[in-house]
Amino acid sequence: MNSKLVKATSALTLFVLMASVVASSAPAFALNGHGTTYGRGPQFGGGTGITASGGAYLTYDDGLSINGASFDISKFTTTINTQTLYVNMPSDITFKIYEHDGVQLIQHGALFLGITGTHPQVSQSTTFIQWDKTSGVSTSDPNGLFKSATATVKYSGKFMYLTFHITPAQTLDTSHIIVRAWDENLSQGQVIVLDAIKIGYIPNGFSGTSQ
């Protein structure tokens, strides 16, 4: 087993264990590493609670961008208009992440694909891309969905922009996606985006990256 797969599997196992205490109705942006809910940890737009100084946590409505189209993912579960990616054509999926104590604390982010059904869970996915501040990018792709897949991070003001760069190698029926992140204190966040993407072949005469 290669080192990248070992890192990916180990990180995923850790996160599943951490997340096993999360009820499906809990706000994903508000779980502390010790199992107590706060308004802290990585958030994707759905800030909640009051800061130590008495102000509200930050909220925003552009937590997800797929090939330049922005979507509000401030709820734990959101349905968006399905975005089409194309075989052999590069696409970007970007998450705008906020951390009350500073985005430099964010340690890890993961995007899970190939999820269907009425109760989406990470355990349904064997295809994912992970970014880790220490170990870099790793992937799990047992079905050969990716021609290439990587991730980059950009810091801007109060936000971290985590972008997954994907060039598909084959088609994919409409899929939910799940994004997860945690910080150095093991405070974690998760968002489920229903019917988020599908992958098809490029239509004749097509010049864009999504529809």
PDB file of C-alpha atoms in Angstrom:
ATOM      1  CA  MET A   1       0.000   0.000   0.000  1.00  0.00           C
ATOM      2  CA  ASN A   2       1.546   3.348  -0.992  1.00  0.00           C
ATOM      3  CA  SER A   3       2.249   6.101   1.543  1.00  0.00           C
ATOM      4  CA  LYS A   4      -0.350   8.492   0.154  1.00  0.00           C
ATOM      5  CA  LEU A   5      -3.112   5.909   0.546  1.00  0.00           C
ATOM      6  CA  VAL A   6      -1.933   5.086   4.063  1.00  0.00           C
ATOM      7  CA  LYS A   7      -2.050   8.785   5.006  1.00  0.00           C
ATOM      8  CA  ALA A   8      -5.475   9.193   3.441  1.00  0.00           C
ATOM      9  CA  THR A   9      -6.864   6.109   5.174  1.00  0.00           C
ATOM     10  CA  SER A  10      -5.404   7.085   8.542  1.00  0.00           C
ATOM     11  CA  ALA A  11      -6.753  10.623   8.329  1.00  0.00           C
ATOM     12  CA  LEU A  12     -10.172   9.394   7.256  1.00  0.00           C
ATOM     13  CA  THR A  13     -10.286   6.846  10.092  1.00  0.00           C
ATOM     14  CA  LEU A  14      -9.422   9.562  12.618  1.00  0.00           C
ATOM     15  CA  PHE A  15     -12.110  11.854  11.307  1.00  0.00           C
ATOM     16  CA  VAL A  16     -14.800   9.152  11.264  1.00  0.00           C
ATOM     17  CA  LEU A  17     -14.014   8.392  14.908  1.00  0.00           C
ATOM     18  CA  MET A  18     -14.180  12.070  15.780  1.00  0.00           C
ATOM     19  CA  ALA A  19     -17.426  12.545  13.872  1.00  0.00           C
ATOM     20  CA  SER A  20     -19.187   9.513  15.308  1.00  0.00           C
ATOM     21  CA  VAL A  21     -20.442  11.630  18.199  1.00  0.00           C
ATOM     22  CA  VAL A  22     -22.172  14.116  15.904  1.00  0.00           C
ATOM     23  CA  ALA A  23     -25.943  13.902  15.615  1.00  0.00           C
ATOM     24  CA  SER A  24     -27.203  14.429  12.083  1.00  0.00           C
ATOM     25  CA  SER A  25     -29.145  17.532  13.131  1.00  0.00           C
ATOM     26  CA  ALA A  26     -26.182  19.233  14.824  1.00  0.00           C
ATOM     27  CA  PRO A  27     -24.699  22.336  13.202  1.00  0.00           C
ATOM     28  CA  ALA A  28     -21.498  20.996  11.700  1.00  0.00           C
ATOM     29  CA  PHE A  29     -19.624  24.220  12.226  1.00  0.00           C
ATOM     30  CA  ALA A  30     -20.076  24.029  15.983  1.00  0.00           C
ATOM     31  CA  LEU A  31     -18.582  20.831  17.352  1.00  0.00           C
ATOM     32  CA  ASN A  32     -15.618  21.068  19.689  1.00  0.00           C
ATOM     33  CA  GLY A  33     -12.999  18.332  19.844  1.00  0.00           C
ATOM     34  CA  HIS A  34     -14.174  17.389  23.335  1.00  0.00           C
ATOM     35  CA  GLY A  35     -17.743  16.775  22.193  1.00  0.00           C
ATOM     36  CA  THR A  36     -19.185  20.054  23.457  1.00  0.00           C
ATOM     37  CA  THR A  37     -21.002  22.373  21.069  1.00  0.00           C
ATOM     38  CA  TYR A  38     -19.660  25.882  20.599  1.00  0.00           C
ATOM     39  CA  GLY A  39     -19.775  28.427  17.794  1.00  0.00           C
ATOM     40  CA  ARG A  40     -16.140  27.675  16.996  1.00  0.00           C
ATOM     41  CA  GLY A  41     -14.268  25.444  14.626  1.00  0.00           C
ATOM     42  CA  PRO A  42     -14.256  25.591  10.811  1.00  0.00           C
ATOM     43  CA  GLN A  43     -17.439  27.093   9.362  1.00  0.00           C
ATOM     44  CA  PHE A  44     -18.825  27.306   5.823  1.00  0.00           C
ATOM     45  CA  GLY A  45     -21.127  30.295   6.277  1.00  0.00           C
ATOM     46  CA  GLY A  46     -23.406  29.285   9.126  1.00  0.00           C
ATOM     47  CA  GLY A  47     -21.863  31.069  12.087  1.00  0.00           C
ATOM     48  CA  THR A  48     -23.843  30.817  15.306  1.00  0.00           C
ATOM     49  CA  GLY A  49     -23.565  31.933  18.923  1.00  0.00           C
ATOM     50  CA  ILE A  50     -21.885  34.926  20.568  1.00  0.00           C
ATOM     51  CA  THR A  51     -18.178  35.711  20.690  1.00  0.00           C
ATOM     52  CA  ALA A  52     -16.320  36.469  23.900  1.00  0.00           C
ATOM     53  CA  SER A  53     -16.606  40.174  23.103  1.00  0.00           C
ATOM     54  CA  GLY A  54     -20.398  39.930  22.777  1.00  0.00           C
ATOM     55  CA  GLY A  55     -20.683  40.072  18.970  1.00  0.00           C
ATOM     56  CA  ALA A  56     -22.261  37.499  16.675  1.00  0.00           C
ATOM     57  CA  TYR A  57     -20.173  34.969  14.782  1.00  0.00           C
ATOM     58  CA  LEU A  58     -19.640  35.651  11.091  1.00  0.00           C
ATOM     59  CA  THR A  59     -22.210  34.439   8.557  1.00  0.00           C
ATOM     60  CA  TYR A  60     -21.978  34.521   4.754  1.00  0.00           C
ATOM     61  CA  ASP A  61     -23.804  33.098   1.743  1.00  0.00           C
ATOM     62  CA  ASP A  62     -21.018  32.137  -0.678  1.00  0.00           C
ATOM     63  CA  GLY A  63     -19.373  29.239   1.089  1.00  0.00           C
ATOM     64  CA  LEU A  64     -19.176  27.082  -2.053  1.00  0.00           C
ATOM     65  CA  SER A  65     -18.056  27.874  -5.573  1.00  0.00           C
ATOM     66  CA  ILE A  66     -18.087  25.402  -8.469  1.00  0.00           C
ATOM     67  CA  ASN A  67     -16.338  26.694 -11.569  1.00  0.00           C
ATOM     68  CA  GLY A  68     -17.134  30.253 -10.551  1.00  0.00           C
ATOM     69  CA  ALA A  69     -20.809  29.739  -9.611  1.00  0.00           C
ATOM     70  CA  SER A  70     -21.396  30.539  -5.919  1.00  0.00           C
ATOM     71  CA  PHE A  71     -23.793  28.799  -3.533  1.00  0.00           C
ATOM     72  CA  ASP A  72     -25.023  29.333   0.008  1.00  0.00           C
ATOM     73  CA  ILE A  73     -24.057  26.318   2.154  1.00  0.00           C
ATOM     74  CA  SER A  74     -24.643  27.945   5.538  1.00  0.00           C
ATOM     75  CA  LYS A  75     -27.038  25.133   6.549  1.00  0.00           C
ATOM     76  CA  PHE A  76     -25.889  21.671   7.588  1.00  0.00           C
ATOM     77  CA  THR A  77     -27.623  20.219   4.504  1.00  0.00           C
ATOM     78  CA  THR A  78     -28.244  22.215   1.310  1.00  0.00           C
ATOM     79  CA  THR A  79     -29.621  21.326  -2.121  1.00  0.00           C
ATOM     80  CA  ILE A  80     -28.218  23.222  -5.112  1.00  0.00           C
ATOM     81  CA  ASN A  81     -28.777  23.157  -8.852  1.00  0.00           C
ATOM     82  CA  THR A  82     -26.665  20.272 -10.083  1.00  0.00           C
ATOM     83  CA  GLN A  83     -23.428  21.468 -11.644  1.00  0.00           C
ATOM     84  CA  THR A  84     -21.975  19.493 -14.557  1.00  0.00           C
ATOM     85  CA  LEU A  85     -18.288  18.723 -14.760  1.00  0.00           C
ATOM     86  CA  TYR A  86     -16.840  17.232 -17.927  1.00  0.00           C
ATOM     87  CA  VAL A  87     -14.527  14.340 -18.664  1.00  0.00           C
ATOM     88  CA  ASN A  88     -10.977  15.502 -19.431  1.00  0.00           C
ATOM     89  CA  MET A  89     -11.848  19.128 -18.598  1.00  0.00           C
ATOM     90  CA  PRO A  90     -10.403  20.784 -15.450  1.00  0.00           C
ATOM     91  CA  SER A  91     -12.886  21.984 -12.828  1.00  0.00           C
ATOM     92  CA  ASP A  92     -12.519  23.792  -9.502  1.00  0.00           C
ATOM     93  CA  ILE A  93     -14.606  23.262  -6.369  1.00  0.00           C
ATOM     94  CA  THR A  94     -13.809  25.912  -3.746  1.00  0.00           C
ATOM     95  CA  PHE A  95     -14.922  26.151  -0.119  1.00  0.00           C
ATOM     96  CA  LYS A  96     -14.749  29.463   1.741  1.00  0.00           C
ATOM     97  CA  ILE A  97     -13.936  28.584   5.341  1.00  0.00           C
ATOM     98  CA  TYR A  98     -14.059  30.780   8.440  1.00  0.00           C
ATOM     99  CA  GLU A  99     -12.498  30.002  11.816  1.00  0.00           C
ATOM    100  CA  HIS A 100     -13.286  32.386  14.676  1.00  0.00           C
ATOM    101  CA  ASP A 101      -9.869  31.950  16.291  1.00  0.00           C
ATOM    102  CA  GLY A 102      -8.029  32.381  12.971  1.00  0.00           C
ATOM    103  CA  VAL A 103      -7.996  30.425   9.729  1.00  0.00           C
ATOM    104  CA  GLN A 104      -4.326  29.567  10.255  1.00  0.00           C
ATOM    105  CA  LEU A 105      -5.577  27.051  12.849  1.00  0.00           C
ATOM    106  CA  ILE A 106      -7.337  24.961  10.191  1.00  0.00           C
ATOM    107  CA  GLN A 107      -5.404  21.738   9.828  1.00  0.00           C
ATOM    108  CA  HIS A 108      -7.334  19.536   7.434  1.00  0.00           C
ATOM    109  CA  GLY A 109     -10.069  19.562   4.790  1.00  0.00           C
ATOM    110  CA  ALA A 110     -11.637  16.744   2.760  1.00  0.00           C
ATOM    111  CA  LEU A 111     -14.087  16.494  -0.136  1.00  0.00           C
ATOM    112  CA  PHE A 112     -16.106  13.281  -0.519  1.00  0.00           C
ATOM    113  CA  LEU A 113     -17.847  12.390  -3.812  1.00  0.00           C
ATOM    114  CA  GLY A 114     -19.869   9.576  -5.338  1.00  0.00           C
ATOM    115  CA  ILE A 115     -22.553   9.705  -2.628  1.00  0.00           C
ATOM    116  CA  THR A 116     -26.225   8.971  -3.366  1.00  0.00           C
ATOM    117  CA  GLY A 117     -29.393   8.171  -1.432  1.00  0.00           C
ATOM    118  CA  THR A 118     -31.600   9.941   1.067  1.00  0.00           C
ATOM    119  CA  HIS A 119     -29.226   9.830   4.031  1.00  0.00           C
ATOM    120  CA  PRO A 120     -25.789  10.892   2.750  1.00  0.00           C
ATOM    121  CA  GLN A 121     -22.854   9.823   4.895  1.00  0.00           C
ATOM    122  CA  VAL A 122     -19.105   9.874   4.500  1.00  0.00           C
ATOM    123  CA  SER A 123     -19.053   6.100   4.990  1.00  0.00           C
ATOM    124  CA  GLN A 124     -20.823   5.762   1.609  1.00  0.00           C
ATOM    125  CA  SER A 125     -17.888   7.329  -0.210  1.00  0.00           C
ATOM    126  CA  THR A 126     -14.685   5.616  -1.291  1.00  0.00           C
ATOM    127  CA  THR A 127     -13.690   8.556  -3.494  1.00  0.00           C
ATOM    128  CA  PHE A 128     -12.231  11.594  -1.776  1.00  0.00           C
ATOM    129  CA  ILE A 129      -9.540  14.248  -1.878  1.00  0.00           C
ATOM    130  CA  GLN A 130      -7.855  15.471   1.297  1.00  0.00           C
ATOM    131  CA  TRP A 131      -5.659  18.437   2.108  1.00  0.00           C
ATOM    132  CA  ASP A 132      -3.597  18.465   5.280  1.00  0.00           C
ATOM    133  CA  LYS A 133      -1.522  21.407   6.478  1.00  0.00           C
ATOM    134  CA  THR A 134       1.307  19.088   7.496  1.00  0.00           C
ATOM    135  CA  SER A 135       1.259  16.183   5.042  1.00  0.00           C
ATOM    136  CA  GLY A 136      -0.185  17.839   1.916  1.00  0.00           C
ATOM    137  CA  VAL A 137      -2.711  16.333  -0.518  1.00  0.00           C
ATOM    138  CA  SER A 138      -3.832  12.715  -0.753  1.00  0.00           C
ATOM    139  CA  THR A 139      -6.617  10.955  -2.635  1.00  0.00           C
ATOM    140  CA  SER A 140      -8.652   7.774  -2.599  1.00  0.00           C
ATOM    141  CA  ASP A 141      -9.869   6.813  -6.074  1.00  0.00           C
ATOM    142  CA  PRO A 142     -10.547   3.069  -6.328  1.00  0.00           C
ATOM    143  CA  ASN A 143     -12.854   3.448  -9.344  1.00  0.00           C
ATOM    144  CA  GLY A 144     -10.552   5.654 -11.402  1.00  0.00           C
ATOM    145  CA  LEU A 145     -12.830   8.706 -11.382  1.00  0.00           C
ATOM    146  CA  PHE A 146      -9.954  11.195 -11.483  1.00  0.00           C
ATOM    147  CA  LYS A 147      -7.547  11.852 -14.306  1.00  0.00           C
ATOM    148  CA  SER A 148      -5.983  14.283 -11.866  1.00  0.00           C
ATOM    149  CA  ALA A 149      -7.026  15.621  -8.466  1.00  0.00           C
ATOM    150  CA  THR A 150      -5.247  17.990  -6.124  1.00  0.00           C
ATOM    151  CA  ALA A 151      -5.986  20.840  -3.726  1.00  0.00           C
ATOM    152  CA  THR A 152      -4.620  24.287  -2.941  1.00  0.00           C
ATOM    153  CA  VAL A 153      -5.195  26.754  -0.130  1.00  0.00           C
ATOM    154  CA  LYS A 154      -5.360  30.546  -0.220  1.00  0.00           C
ATOM    155  CA  TYR A 155      -5.672  32.802   2.839  1.00  0.00           C
ATOM    156  CA  SER A 156      -7.447  36.138   2.473  1.00  0.00           C
ATOM    157  CA  GLY A 157      -8.428  38.213   5.485  1.00  0.00           C
ATOM    158  CA  LYS A 158     -10.714  36.200   7.764  1.00  0.00           C
ATOM    159  CA  PHE A 159     -11.112  33.351   5.274  1.00  0.00           C
ATOM    160  CA  MET A 160      -9.316  30.318   3.967  1.00  0.00           C
ATOM    161  CA  TYR A 161     -10.214  29.248   0.433  1.00  0.00           C
ATOM    162  CA  LEU A 162      -9.738  25.514  -0.046  1.00  0.00           C
ATOM    163  CA  THR A 163      -9.913  24.628  -3.746  1.00  0.00           C
ATOM    164  CA  PHE A 164     -10.102  21.106  -5.095  1.00  0.00           C
ATOM    165  CA  HIS A 165      -8.826  20.937  -8.676  1.00  0.00           C
ATOM    166  CA  ILE A 166     -10.396  17.987 -10.496  1.00  0.00           C
ATOM    167  CA  THR A 167     -10.049  16.659 -14.028  1.00  0.00           C
ATOM    168  CA  PRO A 168     -12.451  13.702 -14.355  1.00  0.00           C
ATOM    169  CA  ALA A 169     -11.477  10.573 -16.244  1.00  0.00           C
ATOM    170  CA  GLN A 170     -15.000   9.159 -16.521  1.00  0.00           C
ATOM    171  CA  THR A 171     -18.665  10.040 -16.093  1.00  0.00           C
ATOM    172  CA  LEU A 172     -20.538  10.123 -12.788  1.00  0.00           C
ATOM    173  CA  ASP A 173     -24.277  10.162 -12.123  1.00  0.00           C
ATOM    174  CA  THR A 174     -25.676  12.971  -9.969  1.00  0.00           C
ATOM    175  CA  SER A 175     -23.802  12.907  -6.673  1.00  0.00           C
ATOM    176  CA  HIS A 176     -24.082  14.544  -3.292  1.00  0.00           C
ATOM    177  CA  ILE A 177     -20.836  15.912  -1.901  1.00  0.00           C
ATOM    178  CA  ILE A 178     -19.705  16.249   1.693  1.00  0.00           C
ATOM    179  CA  VAL A 179     -16.963  18.586   2.877  1.00  0.00           C
ATOM    180  CA  ARG A 180     -15.303  18.256   6.260  1.00  0.00           C
ATOM    181  CA  ALA A 181     -12.651  20.291   8.025  1.00  0.00           C
ATOM    182  CA  TRP A 182     -11.026  20.398  11.433  1.00  0.00           C
ATOM    183  CA  ASP A 183      -8.585  22.627  13.222  1.00  0.00           C
ATOM    184  CA  GLU A 184      -5.572  22.116  15.474  1.00  0.00           C
ATOM    185  CA  ASN A 185      -7.879  21.769  18.496  1.00  0.00           C
ATOM    186  CA  LEU A 186      -9.920  19.026  16.732  1.00  0.00           C
ATOM    187  CA  SER A 187     -12.940  21.307  16.474  1.00  0.00           C
ATOM    188  CA  GLN A 188     -14.611  20.173  13.278  1.00  0.00           C
ATOM    189  CA  GLY A 189     -17.113  21.229  10.629  1.00  0.00           C
ATOM    190  CA  GLN A 190     -19.156  19.403   8.000  1.00  0.00           C
ATOM    191  CA  VAL A 191     -21.589  20.389   5.264  1.00  0.00           C
ATOM    192  CA  ILE A 192     -23.649  18.112   3.006  1.00  0.00           C
ATOM    193  CA  VAL A 193     -24.533  19.459  -0.450  1.00  0.00           C
ATOM    194  CA  LEU A 194     -27.293  17.441  -2.116  1.00  0.00           C
ATOM    195  CA  ASP A 195     -27.338  16.789  -5.887  1.00  0.00           C
ATOM    196  CA  ALA A 196     -24.225  18.929  -6.154  1.00  0.00           C
ATOM    197  CA  ILE A 197     -22.476  17.577  -9.234  1.00  0.00           C
ATOM    198  CA  LYS A 198     -22.553  15.144 -12.106  1.00  0.00           C
ATOM    199  CA  ILE A 199     -19.889  14.347 -14.686  1.00  0.00           C
ATOM    200  CA  GLY A 200     -20.604  13.992 -18.384  1.00  0.00           C
ATOM    201  CA  TYR A 201     -18.935  14.134 -21.762  1.00  0.00           C
ATOM    202  CA  ILE A 202     -18.241  17.496 -23.347  1.00  0.00           C
ATOM    203  CA  PRO A 203     -21.022  18.462 -25.802  1.00  0.00           C
ATOM    204  CA  ASN A 204     -19.996  19.308 -29.350  1.00  0.00           C
ATOM    205  CA  GLY A 205     -19.080  22.977 -29.602  1.00  0.00           C
ATOM    206  CA  PHE A 206     -18.976  23.445 -25.819  1.00  0.00           C
ATOM    207  CA  SER A 207     -16.385  25.965 -24.575  1.00  0.00           C
ATOM    208  CA  GLY A 208     -17.142  26.386 -20.859  1.00  0.00           C
ATOM    209  CA  THR A 209     -16.494  24.326 -17.718  1.00  0.00           C
ATOM    210  CA  SER A 210     -19.958  23.829 -16.165  1.00  0.00           C
ATOM    211  CA  GLN A 211     -23.661  24.177 -16.783  1.00  0.00           C
TER     212      GLN A 211
END
